[in-house]
Coordinates of N, CA and C in Angstrom, one line a residue:
X680 N 1.2 -1.3 0.3 CA 0.1 -0.1 0.4 C 0.7 0.7 0.3
X681 N 0.7 1.9 -1.2 CA 1.8 2.9 -1.1 C 1.5 4.2 0.4
X682 N 1.8 5.5 0.1 CA 2.3 6.6 0.8 C 0.5 7.3 0.4
X683 N 0.2 7.2 -0.8 CA -1.0 7.8 -1.0 C -2.2 7.4 -1.1
X684 N -2.7 5.8 -1.2 CA -3.5 5.1 -0.8 C -4.0 5.6 0.4
X685 N -2.7 5.3 1.1 CA -2.9 5.6 2.9 C -3.8 7.4 3.1
X686 N -3.2 8.5 3.0 CA -4.2 9.2 3.0 C -5.1 9.6 1.7
X687 N -5.7 9.0 1.7 CA -7.0 9.1 0.4 C -7.5 7.7 1.3
X688 N -7.1 7.4 2.0 CA -8.4 6.0 3.1 C -8.3 6.3 4.1
X689 N -9.1 7.8 4.4 CA -9.3 8.3 5.9 C -10.5 7.8 6.3
X690 N -10.8 8.0 7.4 CA -11.4 7.4 8.6 C -13.0 8.7 8.4
X691 N -13.3 9.5 7.5 CA -14.1 10.4 8.3 C -16.0 9.7 8.0
X692 N -16.2 10.5 10.0 CA -17.4 10.5 10.1 C -19.0 11.1 9.9
X693 N -19.1 10.8 8.8 CA -20.2 12.1 7.7 C -21.5 11.6 7.7
X694 N -22.5 12.2 8.1 CA -23.6 11.5 7.6 C -23.5 11.7 5.9
X695 N -24.9 10.8 5.1 CA -24.7 11.0 4.1 C -25.4 12.0 3.4

């Protein structure tokens, strides 16, 4: 897993 993918893999809890 590259660092770019890791940055894109953020866990943001927001209501759709």
